[in-house]
Structure formats: C-alpha cells, structure tokens
XYZ file of C-alpha atoms in Angstrom:
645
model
C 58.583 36.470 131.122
C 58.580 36.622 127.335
C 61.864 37.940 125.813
C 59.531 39.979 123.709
C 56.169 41.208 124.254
C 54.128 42.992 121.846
C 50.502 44.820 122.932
C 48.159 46.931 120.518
C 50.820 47.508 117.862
C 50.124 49.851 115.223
C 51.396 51.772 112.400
C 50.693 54.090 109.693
C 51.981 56.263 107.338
C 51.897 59.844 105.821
C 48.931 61.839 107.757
C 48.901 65.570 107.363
C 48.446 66.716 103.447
C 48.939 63.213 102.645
C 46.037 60.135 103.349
C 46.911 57.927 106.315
C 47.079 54.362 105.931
C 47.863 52.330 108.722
C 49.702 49.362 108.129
C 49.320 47.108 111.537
C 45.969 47.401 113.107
C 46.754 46.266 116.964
C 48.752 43.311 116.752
C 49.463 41.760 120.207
C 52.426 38.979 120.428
C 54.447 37.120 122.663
C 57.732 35.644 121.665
C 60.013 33.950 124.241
C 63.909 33.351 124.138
C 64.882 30.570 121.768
C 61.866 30.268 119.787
C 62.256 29.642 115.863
C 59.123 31.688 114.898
C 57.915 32.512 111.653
C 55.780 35.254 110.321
C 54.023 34.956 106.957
C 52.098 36.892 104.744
C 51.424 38.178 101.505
C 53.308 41.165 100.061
C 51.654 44.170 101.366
C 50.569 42.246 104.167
C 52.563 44.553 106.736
C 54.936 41.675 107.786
C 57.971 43.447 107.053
C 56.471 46.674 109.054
C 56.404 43.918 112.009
C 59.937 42.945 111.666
C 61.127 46.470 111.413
C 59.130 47.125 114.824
C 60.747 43.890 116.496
C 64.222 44.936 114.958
C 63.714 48.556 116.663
C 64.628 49.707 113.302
C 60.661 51.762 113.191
C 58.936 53.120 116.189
C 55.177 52.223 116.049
C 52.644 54.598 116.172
C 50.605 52.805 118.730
C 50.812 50.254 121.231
C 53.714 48.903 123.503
C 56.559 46.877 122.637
C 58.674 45.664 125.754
C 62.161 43.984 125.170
C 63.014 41.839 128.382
C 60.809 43.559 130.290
C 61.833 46.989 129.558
C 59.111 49.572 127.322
C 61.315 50.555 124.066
C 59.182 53.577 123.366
C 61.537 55.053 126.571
C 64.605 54.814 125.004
C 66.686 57.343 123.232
C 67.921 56.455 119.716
C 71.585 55.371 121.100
C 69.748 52.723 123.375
C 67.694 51.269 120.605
C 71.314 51.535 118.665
C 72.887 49.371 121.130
C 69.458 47.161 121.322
C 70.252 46.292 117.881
C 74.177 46.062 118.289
C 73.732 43.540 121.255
C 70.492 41.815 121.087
C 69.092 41.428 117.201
C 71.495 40.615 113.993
C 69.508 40.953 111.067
C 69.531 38.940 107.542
C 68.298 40.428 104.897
C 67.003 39.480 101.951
C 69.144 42.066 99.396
C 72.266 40.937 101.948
C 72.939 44.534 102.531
C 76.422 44.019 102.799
C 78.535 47.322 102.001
C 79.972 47.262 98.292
C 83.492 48.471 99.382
C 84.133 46.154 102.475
C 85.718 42.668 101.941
C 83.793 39.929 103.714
C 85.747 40.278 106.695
C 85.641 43.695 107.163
C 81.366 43.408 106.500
C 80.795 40.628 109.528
C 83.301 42.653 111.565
C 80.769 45.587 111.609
C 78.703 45.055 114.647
C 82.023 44.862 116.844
C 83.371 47.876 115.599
C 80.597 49.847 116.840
C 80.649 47.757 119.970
C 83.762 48.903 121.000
C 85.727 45.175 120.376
C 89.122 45.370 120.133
C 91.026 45.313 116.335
C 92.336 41.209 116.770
C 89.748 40.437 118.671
C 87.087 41.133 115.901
C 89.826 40.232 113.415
C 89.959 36.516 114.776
C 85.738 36.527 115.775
C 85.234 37.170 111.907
C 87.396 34.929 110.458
C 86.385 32.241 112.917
C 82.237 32.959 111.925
C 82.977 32.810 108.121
C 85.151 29.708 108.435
C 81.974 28.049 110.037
C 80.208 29.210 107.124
C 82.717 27.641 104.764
C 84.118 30.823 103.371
C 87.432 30.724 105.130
C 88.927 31.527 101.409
C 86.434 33.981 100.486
C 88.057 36.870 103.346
C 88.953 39.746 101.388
C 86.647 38.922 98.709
C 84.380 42.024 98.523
C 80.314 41.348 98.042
C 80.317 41.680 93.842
C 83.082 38.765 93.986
C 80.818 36.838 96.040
C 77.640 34.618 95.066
C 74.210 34.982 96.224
C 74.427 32.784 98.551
C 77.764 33.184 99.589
C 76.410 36.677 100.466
C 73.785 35.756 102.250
C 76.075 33.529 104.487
C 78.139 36.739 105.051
C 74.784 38.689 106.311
C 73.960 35.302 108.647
C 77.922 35.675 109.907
C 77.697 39.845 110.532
C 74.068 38.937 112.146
C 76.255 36.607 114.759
C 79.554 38.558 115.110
C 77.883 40.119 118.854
C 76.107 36.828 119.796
C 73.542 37.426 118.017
C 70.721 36.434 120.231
C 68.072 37.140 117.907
C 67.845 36.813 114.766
C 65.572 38.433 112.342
C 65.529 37.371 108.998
C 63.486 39.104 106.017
C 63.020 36.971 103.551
C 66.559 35.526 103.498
C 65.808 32.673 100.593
C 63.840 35.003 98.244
C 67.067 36.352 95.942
C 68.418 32.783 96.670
C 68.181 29.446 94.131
C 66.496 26.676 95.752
C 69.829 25.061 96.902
C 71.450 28.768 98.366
C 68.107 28.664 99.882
C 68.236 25.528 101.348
C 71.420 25.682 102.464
C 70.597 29.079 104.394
C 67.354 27.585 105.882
C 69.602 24.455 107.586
C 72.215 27.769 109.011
C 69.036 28.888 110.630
C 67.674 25.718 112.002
C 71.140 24.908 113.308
C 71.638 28.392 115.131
C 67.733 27.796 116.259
C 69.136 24.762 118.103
C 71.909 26.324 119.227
C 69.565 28.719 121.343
C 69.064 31.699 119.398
C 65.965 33.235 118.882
C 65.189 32.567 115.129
C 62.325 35.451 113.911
C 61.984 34.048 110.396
C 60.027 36.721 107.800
C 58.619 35.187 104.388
C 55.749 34.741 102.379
C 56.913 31.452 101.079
C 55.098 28.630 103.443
C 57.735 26.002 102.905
C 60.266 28.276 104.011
C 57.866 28.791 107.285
C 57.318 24.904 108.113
C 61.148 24.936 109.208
C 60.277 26.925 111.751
C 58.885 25.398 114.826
C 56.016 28.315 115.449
C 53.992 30.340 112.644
C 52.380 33.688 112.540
C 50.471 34.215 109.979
C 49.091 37.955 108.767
C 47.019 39.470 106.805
C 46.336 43.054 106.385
C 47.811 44.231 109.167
C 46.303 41.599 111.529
C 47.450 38.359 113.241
C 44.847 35.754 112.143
C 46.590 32.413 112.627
C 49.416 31.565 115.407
C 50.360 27.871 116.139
C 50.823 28.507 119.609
C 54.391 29.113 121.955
C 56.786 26.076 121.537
C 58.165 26.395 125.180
C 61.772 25.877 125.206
C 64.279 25.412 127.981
C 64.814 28.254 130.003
C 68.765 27.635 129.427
C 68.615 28.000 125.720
C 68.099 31.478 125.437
C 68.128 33.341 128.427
C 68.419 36.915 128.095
C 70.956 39.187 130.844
C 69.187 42.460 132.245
C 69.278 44.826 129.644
C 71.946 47.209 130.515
C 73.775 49.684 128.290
C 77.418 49.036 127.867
C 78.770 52.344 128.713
C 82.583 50.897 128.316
C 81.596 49.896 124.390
C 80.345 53.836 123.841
C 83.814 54.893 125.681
C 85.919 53.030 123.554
C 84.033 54.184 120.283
C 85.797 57.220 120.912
C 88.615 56.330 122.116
C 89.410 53.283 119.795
C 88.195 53.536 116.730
C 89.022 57.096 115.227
C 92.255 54.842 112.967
C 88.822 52.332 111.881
C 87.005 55.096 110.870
C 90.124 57.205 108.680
C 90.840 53.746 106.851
C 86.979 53.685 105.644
C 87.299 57.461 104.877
C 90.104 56.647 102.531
C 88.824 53.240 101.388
C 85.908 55.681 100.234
C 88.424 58.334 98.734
C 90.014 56.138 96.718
C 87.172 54.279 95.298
C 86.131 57.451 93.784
C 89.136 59.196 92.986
C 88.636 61.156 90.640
C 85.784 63.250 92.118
C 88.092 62.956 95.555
C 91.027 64.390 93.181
C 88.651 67.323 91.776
C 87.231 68.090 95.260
C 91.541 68.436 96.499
C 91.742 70.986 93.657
C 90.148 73.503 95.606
C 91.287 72.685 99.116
C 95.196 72.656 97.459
C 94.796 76.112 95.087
C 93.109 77.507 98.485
C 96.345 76.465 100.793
C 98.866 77.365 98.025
C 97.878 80.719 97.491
C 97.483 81.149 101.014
C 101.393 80.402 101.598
C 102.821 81.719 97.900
C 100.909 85.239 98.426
C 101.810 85.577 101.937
C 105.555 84.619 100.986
C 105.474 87.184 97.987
C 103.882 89.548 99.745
C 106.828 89.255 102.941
C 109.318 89.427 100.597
C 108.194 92.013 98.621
C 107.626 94.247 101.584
C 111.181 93.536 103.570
C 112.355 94.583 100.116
C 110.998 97.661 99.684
C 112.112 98.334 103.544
C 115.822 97.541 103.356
C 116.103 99.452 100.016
C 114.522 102.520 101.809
C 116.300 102.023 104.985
C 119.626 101.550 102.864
C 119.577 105.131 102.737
C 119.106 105.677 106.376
C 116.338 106.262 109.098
C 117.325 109.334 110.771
C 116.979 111.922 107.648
C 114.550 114.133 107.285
C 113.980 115.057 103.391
C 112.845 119.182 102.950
C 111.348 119.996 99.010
C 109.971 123.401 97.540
C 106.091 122.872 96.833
C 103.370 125.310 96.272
C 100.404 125.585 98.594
C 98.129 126.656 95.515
C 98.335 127.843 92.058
C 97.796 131.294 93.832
C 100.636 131.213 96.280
C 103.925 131.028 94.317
C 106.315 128.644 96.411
C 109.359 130.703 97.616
C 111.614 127.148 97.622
C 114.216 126.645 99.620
C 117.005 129.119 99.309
C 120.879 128.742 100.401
C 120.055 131.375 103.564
C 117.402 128.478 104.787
C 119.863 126.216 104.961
C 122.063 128.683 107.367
C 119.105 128.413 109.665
C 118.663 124.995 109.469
C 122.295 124.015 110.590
C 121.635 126.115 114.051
C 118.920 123.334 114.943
C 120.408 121.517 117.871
C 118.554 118.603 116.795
C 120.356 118.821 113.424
C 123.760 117.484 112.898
C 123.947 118.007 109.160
C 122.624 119.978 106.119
C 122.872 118.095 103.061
C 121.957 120.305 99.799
C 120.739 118.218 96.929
C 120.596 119.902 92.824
C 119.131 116.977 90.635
C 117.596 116.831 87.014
C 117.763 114.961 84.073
C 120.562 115.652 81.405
C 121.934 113.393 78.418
C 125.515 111.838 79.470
C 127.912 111.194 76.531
C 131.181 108.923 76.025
C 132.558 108.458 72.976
C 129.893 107.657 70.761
C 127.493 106.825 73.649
C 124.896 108.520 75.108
C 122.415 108.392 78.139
C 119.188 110.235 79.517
C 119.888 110.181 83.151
C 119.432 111.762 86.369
C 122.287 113.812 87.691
C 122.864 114.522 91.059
C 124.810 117.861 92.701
C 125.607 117.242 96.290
C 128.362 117.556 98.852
C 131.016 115.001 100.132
C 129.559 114.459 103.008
C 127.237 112.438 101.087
C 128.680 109.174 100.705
C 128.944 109.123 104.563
C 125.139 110.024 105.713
C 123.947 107.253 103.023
C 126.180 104.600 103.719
C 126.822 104.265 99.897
C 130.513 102.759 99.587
C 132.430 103.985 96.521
C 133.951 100.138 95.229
C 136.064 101.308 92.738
C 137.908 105.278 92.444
C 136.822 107.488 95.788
C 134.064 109.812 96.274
C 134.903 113.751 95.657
C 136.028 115.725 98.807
C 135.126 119.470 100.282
C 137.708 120.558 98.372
C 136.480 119.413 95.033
C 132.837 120.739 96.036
C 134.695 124.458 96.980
C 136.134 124.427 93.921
C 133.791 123.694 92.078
C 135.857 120.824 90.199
C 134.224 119.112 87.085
C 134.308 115.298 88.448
C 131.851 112.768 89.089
C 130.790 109.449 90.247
C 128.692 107.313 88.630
C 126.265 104.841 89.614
C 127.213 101.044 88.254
C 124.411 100.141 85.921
C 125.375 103.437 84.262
C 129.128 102.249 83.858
C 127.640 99.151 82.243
C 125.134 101.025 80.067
C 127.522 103.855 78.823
C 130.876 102.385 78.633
C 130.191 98.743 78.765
C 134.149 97.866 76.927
C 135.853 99.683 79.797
C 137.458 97.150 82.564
C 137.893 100.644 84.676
C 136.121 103.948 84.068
C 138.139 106.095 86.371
C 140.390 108.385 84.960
C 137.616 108.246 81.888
C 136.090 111.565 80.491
C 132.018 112.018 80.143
C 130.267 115.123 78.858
C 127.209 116.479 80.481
C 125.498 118.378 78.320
C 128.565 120.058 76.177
C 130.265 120.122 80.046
C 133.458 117.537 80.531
C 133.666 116.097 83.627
C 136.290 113.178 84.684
C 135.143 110.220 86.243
C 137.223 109.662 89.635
C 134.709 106.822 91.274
C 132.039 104.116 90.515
C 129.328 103.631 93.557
C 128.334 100.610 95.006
C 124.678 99.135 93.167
C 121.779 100.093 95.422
C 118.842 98.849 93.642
C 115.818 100.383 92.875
C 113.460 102.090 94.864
C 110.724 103.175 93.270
C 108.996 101.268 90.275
C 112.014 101.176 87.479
C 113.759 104.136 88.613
C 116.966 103.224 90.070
C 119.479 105.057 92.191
C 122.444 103.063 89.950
C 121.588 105.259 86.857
C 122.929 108.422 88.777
C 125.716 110.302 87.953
C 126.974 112.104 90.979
C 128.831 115.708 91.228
C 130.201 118.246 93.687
C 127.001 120.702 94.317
C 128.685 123.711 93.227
C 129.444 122.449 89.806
C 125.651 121.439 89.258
C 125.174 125.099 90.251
C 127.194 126.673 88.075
C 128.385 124.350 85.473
C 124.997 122.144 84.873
C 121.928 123.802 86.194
C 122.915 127.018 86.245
C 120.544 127.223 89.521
C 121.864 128.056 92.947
C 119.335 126.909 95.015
C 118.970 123.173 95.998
C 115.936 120.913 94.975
C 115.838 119.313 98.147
C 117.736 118.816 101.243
C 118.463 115.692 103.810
C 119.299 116.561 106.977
C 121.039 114.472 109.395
C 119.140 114.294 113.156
C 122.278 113.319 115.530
C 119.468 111.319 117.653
C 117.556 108.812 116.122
C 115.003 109.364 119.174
C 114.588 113.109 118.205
C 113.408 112.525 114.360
C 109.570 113.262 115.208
C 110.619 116.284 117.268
C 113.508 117.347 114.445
C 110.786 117.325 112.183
C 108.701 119.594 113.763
C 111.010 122.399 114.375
C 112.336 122.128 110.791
C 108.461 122.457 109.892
C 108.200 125.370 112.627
C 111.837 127.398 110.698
C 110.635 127.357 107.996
C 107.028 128.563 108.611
C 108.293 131.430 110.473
C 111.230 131.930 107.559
C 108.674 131.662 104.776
C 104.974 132.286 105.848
C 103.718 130.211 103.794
C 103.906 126.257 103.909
C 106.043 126.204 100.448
C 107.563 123.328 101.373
C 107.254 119.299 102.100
C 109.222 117.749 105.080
C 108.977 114.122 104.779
C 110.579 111.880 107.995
C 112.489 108.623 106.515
C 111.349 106.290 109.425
C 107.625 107.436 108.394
C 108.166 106.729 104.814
C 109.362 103.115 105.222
C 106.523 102.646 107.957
C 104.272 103.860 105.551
C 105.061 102.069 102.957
C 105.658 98.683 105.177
C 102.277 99.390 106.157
C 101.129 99.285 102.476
C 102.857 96.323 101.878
C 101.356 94.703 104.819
C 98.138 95.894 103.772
C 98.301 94.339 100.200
C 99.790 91.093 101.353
C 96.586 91.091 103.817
C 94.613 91.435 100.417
C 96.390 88.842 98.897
C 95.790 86.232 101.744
C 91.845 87.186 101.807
C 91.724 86.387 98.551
C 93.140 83.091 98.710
C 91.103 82.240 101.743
C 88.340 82.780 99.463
C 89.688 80.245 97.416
C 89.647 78.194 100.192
C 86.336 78.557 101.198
C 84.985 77.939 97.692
C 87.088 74.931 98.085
C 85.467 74.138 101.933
C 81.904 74.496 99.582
C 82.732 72.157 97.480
C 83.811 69.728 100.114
C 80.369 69.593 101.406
C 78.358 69.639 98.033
C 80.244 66.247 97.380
C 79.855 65.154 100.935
C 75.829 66.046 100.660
C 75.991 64.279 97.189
C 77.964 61.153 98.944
C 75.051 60.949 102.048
C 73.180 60.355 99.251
C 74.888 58.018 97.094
C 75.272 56.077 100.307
C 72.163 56.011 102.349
C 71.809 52.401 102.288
C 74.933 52.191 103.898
C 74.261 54.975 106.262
C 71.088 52.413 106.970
C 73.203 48.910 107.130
C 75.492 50.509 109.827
C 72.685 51.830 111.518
C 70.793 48.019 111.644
C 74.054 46.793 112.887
C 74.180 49.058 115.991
C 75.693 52.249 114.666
C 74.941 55.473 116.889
C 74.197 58.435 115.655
C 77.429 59.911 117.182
C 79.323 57.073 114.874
C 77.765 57.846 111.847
C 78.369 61.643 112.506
C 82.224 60.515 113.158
C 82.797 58.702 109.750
C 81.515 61.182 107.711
C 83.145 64.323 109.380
C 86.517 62.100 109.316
C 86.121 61.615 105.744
C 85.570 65.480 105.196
C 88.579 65.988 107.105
C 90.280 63.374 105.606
C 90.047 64.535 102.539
C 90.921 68.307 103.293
C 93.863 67.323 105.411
C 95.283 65.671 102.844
C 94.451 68.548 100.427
C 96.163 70.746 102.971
C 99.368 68.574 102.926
C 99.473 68.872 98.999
C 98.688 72.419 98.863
C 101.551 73.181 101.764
C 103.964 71.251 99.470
C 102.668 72.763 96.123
C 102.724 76.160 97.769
C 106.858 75.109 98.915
C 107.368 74.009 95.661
C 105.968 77.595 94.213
C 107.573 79.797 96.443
C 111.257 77.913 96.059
C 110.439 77.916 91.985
C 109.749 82.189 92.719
C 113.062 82.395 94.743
C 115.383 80.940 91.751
C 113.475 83.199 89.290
C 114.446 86.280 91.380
C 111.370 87.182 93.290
C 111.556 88.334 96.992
C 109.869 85.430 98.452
C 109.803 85.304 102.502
C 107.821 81.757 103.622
C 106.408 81.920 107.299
C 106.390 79.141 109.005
C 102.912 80.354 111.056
C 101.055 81.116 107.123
C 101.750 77.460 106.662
C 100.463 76.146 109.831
C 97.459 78.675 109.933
C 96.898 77.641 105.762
C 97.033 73.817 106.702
C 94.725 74.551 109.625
C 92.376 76.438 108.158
C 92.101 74.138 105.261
C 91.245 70.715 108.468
C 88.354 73.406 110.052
C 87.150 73.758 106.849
C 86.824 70.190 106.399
C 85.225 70.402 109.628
C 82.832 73.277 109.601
C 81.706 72.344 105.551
C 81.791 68.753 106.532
C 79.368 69.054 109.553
C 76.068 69.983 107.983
C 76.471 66.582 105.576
C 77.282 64.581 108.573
C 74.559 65.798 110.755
C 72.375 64.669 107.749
C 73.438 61.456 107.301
C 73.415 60.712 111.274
C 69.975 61.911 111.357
C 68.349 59.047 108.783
C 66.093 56.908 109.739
C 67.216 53.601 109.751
C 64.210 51.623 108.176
C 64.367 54.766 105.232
C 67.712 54.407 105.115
C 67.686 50.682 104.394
C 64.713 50.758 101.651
C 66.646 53.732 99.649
C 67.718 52.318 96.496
C-alpha cells in the first residue's frame, strides 16, 4: 500500500467577487515509504501548491489524498497538526527558523509540541546538530548563523520526531553552490537511511539526486520516471494513531516552555513591553492607593465623630419656613426632656464666636457655655488644670478651659496657662484647665480652638442669651437611641406644635457619613479600574499588533505540529505574562505610595483583599483582553501563515 496516495487533486483560489484560478488540475500520485522523489517545475507551475497538499499544510479543493491508508479530508485540524508533528518535517527554502530561538531551542520545536520531556529534547537536539557539525553553533540564534548553517538547522528541526518524511521546498535555492551541495548529500544520506525524501525544485540538477522525478507543468503531472520500489523495511509506516499521551502532556508539561518564550518575547521588545506595563501598573496602583486613602480617610472621620460618643442625641432650634418663626428650645424644654426614662442626661450647650485676648494677643474663636458634666459624657480628658464643677456653673464663675491649639496660638511663651487671665470680649475670665487635642471634625474647623465656660456665665456674662443653642442628651441605653430619638421628636412636637427643631442621632451621623466615605472610596476604585481596563485595551492592541508582526512564526510552529490549542496557549501566556508582571509592579508601586502617604500624614488604611482583588483583576485582564488576539493567531492558516512576509 503506498504510504501516500494522491487521486484527482485539485486546487484553486479566490472564487466569489474574485476570478477563480485553479492551480492543480487532477493530479493523481503514488508515493511509497522510502522513496527519494522529486517534483519539478517552473515557478508558477503549482509545485509548491503540491507540497503544501502532501505537507497537510492546504486542504485541496478536490480530489482525495490518503496518508497510510487513512482519507485526510476526515480529519480535524489537531489530527493534521499531529500528521505533521509525527510523520512530515519540512525544509524550507527561507529556513523559517524563528529569529529569537537559538539553534537548539529551533530543532527542539517539534518535541515540544509532542509532549517530549525537557532533557530528553535537550539531549535529541544537541545530538541532531552535532551530526550536522554545528555542535558549537547551540545557542547561536539564526542571524548569527550562515545560510547554510541555517538550512542544516531546518534539516535537524525536520528530524527532531523521526522525521519520516521529508519535504523539502527548494532547500538549495538561497544556498551557494557548495551550502547547496552540502545540503543535497544530508538528503541523499537520510534517503538511505529510510526516510521518505519529497524533494521540491525547479533546478534539474538538484532533481537527478533524487532517485524518482515528477515533473509539472501547469498544474498537471506530465512526466514521472516511474516507482523505485524499495525494501519494505526501510520505511515502513506504524498505523496512524493519534498520540493522546503527547496532547495530555502539552498541558500538563509545558505551561514553564511556553512563559520562558512569553518573556524571551517581552524582553526582545522591551520597550513597547515597558509602555504596555504602564497601564496595567497605574491601573493596580490606583486601585490599592485610592482604596487605602479612601479606608483611612473614612475610619478617620469615624473615630473623630465617635470620639464624642454614640449614644447622644443632638436637639437645635430651626425654622420650618420663613413663615413659621422657630420657637427654639427654651430652658422649660429641657425640664421635660430630663423626665424621659430613656434619657439619662440633659446637656445645655450656648456657643458663638467672640475675639479672645491675652496680653497683646488676640483670637476669633468659638466659645462654648456648657455644664460640668461635660467633660464626662464626651470623654474629653482635661491634661493639664481640671475642668469647672456644678458649683462654678451655679455660680456663674468667670473661668474657662481652653482647647490646646488655642494655648499654642494665643499664648504660645507660656510653659503653663493655668492660673493665666484671658478677656472675652471686655469679660476676664481665668484659665483653670487646658483639654486634651481632639482633632478636627469637620473641614478646618477644629474642636481644639474652643474655649470652654460654665453655661451660666455664657448666659449672662457673654451672650447675654438664656436659652441654649443646642442640647446633647445622654440615652442611658445604647440599644434605646432610635427609640430615644423618637420620643424626644414626639416632646417636643406636642411642647411646640410646630417642628422648630432638628434632632440628629450620633450613631446615624457617623453611619452616614461612613457611608459617604464608603461611597467615595467606591468612586475612587471605579475609577482606577478604568485605568485598568484602558490598560487591559492596550494589552490586546499590542498583542493584535504582535499576531501580526509574527505570523510567520505563528505559521513555522504550526508546520512543525503546533495545535491550535498550543498556539492559543503561548499567546494568552504572554498576555498574562505580561499583566502579571504589571500587577506585581503596580502592587509594589501602589505599597511604595501608600507607605510614602503614611509618613506625609495621610490616613492611609491598605487591605490586604484590594491588593489581591487589584493583582487579580489586572491577570483576568490579561486574560479576557488577551483572548481575542490569541484566538486570532490560533485560527491562521498555516500555508498563509508561512508565505506572510
């Protein structure tokens, strides 16, 4: 049975809105294992269509081609893949070797896809080129090699599986006559060695080394010299069988193969790699640094709230409209208010802005008329002096308490203040305690600034107003501040008739504003995982613009028995490749950032799952932007892959 049988092949090209022209009008061959055969012809003649056909590089359009029996128009594209992994090694006439591979790693090709182990290939490919004579020539990569040291490369890669059949396309025609002759006697030798030689040339000398010659013309076969019959022991092919094991151990095995050509091909074009990174690592940085910021900024803005306690409930005056004057809240409310059995105490608050004087300085401030009682329901130490008592507040004593960045501000030469006289307004009052610093709560306003005094003399001394500007009351059960709330609201409806007043619940407050925090830090994040997807975007323009730049490769790996599957594998790796590492820098710029923020002052909070989910999301983006080029590149034809220049 002939190892390859060809009946009624035929092929053409374009059809549709552009002319067909068939290339091979109904050629019908026979070639049988170990035969040296050669095919000339002209250029143009359609012999290279034929060797593409034979290669099961091109389908033909007509006609059946069986391969040991077996009809190859049945077979998927990851059979005919494995057809030419296993059965055909190709030489070329342009060498097709790939420009960033060393020798070794070009011949080592075929095995990779077939699934051979790392030293296995390793040893196969050293032990090929050293038959070749280019035992020193390893690591050399293709542009350090000669023509024809090359093209003894190709012949080595085209033997690395066996190599049972060779087809060679013109292999002499970029060579000088002694490369050339040199290849032809590699040929002859493997020819007696059993291999099937398929020899493609126009050059008739080349062709009378072979021991059979086709000759055609046009697209037709119009010469033969007839089967040399060879020894059924020379080239004797197995049943063709697919090698599920090899396809297994793609999978399993090479995954480390395919991330060291990913970052050979990174760092051969590093620069547009290091552009590409840019986005991936601004995208992943502001992801972390904004979520960090915007953690910190919001357990700020909580603990400086909550320093002043969760179980108040704050009462103002307000007016329900310009038409309805607002009664306030009067001294008699605040009877009513203390019989609440929810309510454990009524704190009375008399605030407004006045200018503070000592000696020859002066201060716009806010002061502050309250009880002593103060100190305690706000958890706001006195650290230097002691707070006014009842006492003081019943007698309407003229002492006060300031806040400390008002002690620095106003008397910054004094090492203690207390005992020290202020004036407020033309009113002396003696300072008896400094506060403990409490920040700011509210844009620059700051509770520090405050000068605090017994109520009675802001009443009567100060403000000459009796009536309090607000009050906090004190719920004895933290459980009860929703329901405390709503019978203050219900008193004072019933007092007043009117809703002249605000009642504002602490624990709401920070919730409320821990929810706007959370709700710009949410911002914050989608806008840097925009910047990540505009990053992901650029990934895959580059990768669309690398399919391209690489196509002949794409079409050298295919001719050496590369799957679709594998191709689809090396370039998503290198898409995630390159946004993993992108993600590692970005994760350790965005570090870097935040730690830079936290020495500067800034509340910065890192969370540990931002900078897993950041580094995540930046390897599916490598993934999702990366498929689309990958896809593309696995779908190429071979035989267009190989002629794009």
């Amino acid at each position: 049975m002939p190892l390859i049988s060809l009946r009624d092949i035929r092929k053409h090209f374009g059809g549709g809105d552009k002319p067909q022209v068939e290339i091979l009008h109904g050629i019908s061959l026979d070639i049988h294992a170990g035969e040296f055969v050669a095919i000339v012809g002209t250029s143009g003649s359609g012999k290279s269509t034929l060797m593409n056909i034979l290669g099961c590089l091109d389908r033909p359009s007509a006609g059946t081609y069986l391969f040991a029996g077996r009809n190859v128009a049945g077979m998927d594209v990851d059979e005919l893949a494995w057809l030419r992994r296993e059965a055909f090694g190709f030489v070329f006439q342009g060498y097709h070797l790939i420009a960033t591979e060393t020798a070794q790693e070009n011949v080592e090709i075929p095995a990779l896809y077939a699934g051979m182990p790392e030293h296995e290939r390793a040893q196969r490919a050293r032990s090929l080129l050293a038959r070749l004579g280019l035992e020193e020539r390893l690591q050399y990569r293709p542009k350090q090699l000669s023509g024809g040291q090359q093209q003894r490369v190709s012949i080595a890669r085209a033997l690395m599986n066996g190599g049972r059949i060779i087809l060679a396309d013109e292999p002499t025609g970029a060579l000088d006559s002694r490369s050339g002759e040199e290849v032809m006697r590699l040929l002859n030798e493997l020819a007696d060695a059993g291999h099937t030689i398929i020899l493609i040339t126009h050059d008739r000398d080349v062709a009378a080394n072979a021991r059979r010659v086709i000759e055609i013309r046009d697209g037709d076969v119009i010469s033969d010299t007839g089967v040399n019959r060879v020894t059924e022991s020379a080239g004797s092919m197995p049943v063709f069988t697919l090698d599920e094991q090899a396809s297994t151990a793609q999978w399993q095995g090479d995954m480390l193969e395919a991330c060291r050509a990913a970052w050979r091909v990174m760092w051969v074009n590093r620069f547009r790699t290091a552009l590409t990174l840019l986005g991936i690592i601004i995208g992943v940085a502001s992801v972390i640094v904004m979520l960090a910021v915007g953690m910190g900024t919001k357990e700020r803005v909580v603990a400086e709230l909550g320093a002043f306690g969760t179980n108040h409930i704050y009462v103002s005056p307000k007016r329900e409209s310009s038409r309805v004057p607002g009664r306030g809240i009067n001294l008699s409310d605040l009877d009513a208010l203390e019989e609440l059995p929810q309510i454990s105490y009524v704190l009375p608050n008399l605030s407004g802005s006045k200018v503070v004087r000592y000696g020859n300085q002066d201060a716009q401030t806010r002061i502050k008329g309250t009880r002593a009682a103060m100190s305690r329901m706000l958890s706001w130490p006195v650290v230097a002096g002691a707070f006014f008592s009842e006492e003081d507040d019943q007698h309407m004593a003229t002492v006060a308490v300031l806040g400390p960045r008002l002690v620095s501000n106003l008397m910054p030469d004094v090492e203690n203040p207390v005992g020290e006289t202020i004036l407020i307004g033309n009113v002396p009052f003696q300072v008896i305690g400094v506060l403990g610093s409490k920040g700011s709560v509210t844009g620059d306003e700051s509770v520090d600034d405050l000068v605090i005094i017994p109520y009675t003399a802001a009443a009567m001394r100060v403000f000459g107003e009796r009536d309090p500007t607000y009050v906090t009351l004190e719920v004895s059960d933290m459980a009860q501040v929703d329901a405390a709330g709503k019978a203050v609201e219900e008193l004072l409806l019933s007092r007043h008739r009117v809703r002249d007043f605000n009642v504002e619940n602490a624990a709401a407050s920070i919730a409320a504003q821990a929810k706007t925090q959370g709700s710009m830090s949410m911002m914050l994040a989608m806008i840097a995982v925009i910047s990540l997807l505009v990053g992901g975007i650029g990934v895959m323009n580059v990768m669309l613009m690398t399919v391209r730049e690489r196509t002949r490769e794409i079409g050298i790996r295919m001719a050496t028995g590369a799957r679709q599957r594998d191709i689809l594998q090396q370039f998503l790796t290198e898409a995630v490749l390159v946004t993993t590492v992108g993600g590692v820098t970005g994760v350790i710029c965005g570090l870097a950032i935040g730690t830079t923020l936290v020495f500067l002052g800034m509340p910065v909070i890192f969370s540990l799952s931002a900078i897993i989910g950041a580094f995540l999301c930046s390897v599916v983006t490598g993934l999702v932007f990366g498929f689309m080029p990958a896809r593309q590149a696995a779908r190429l034809d071979p035989v267009v892959a190989l002629a794009n220049e």
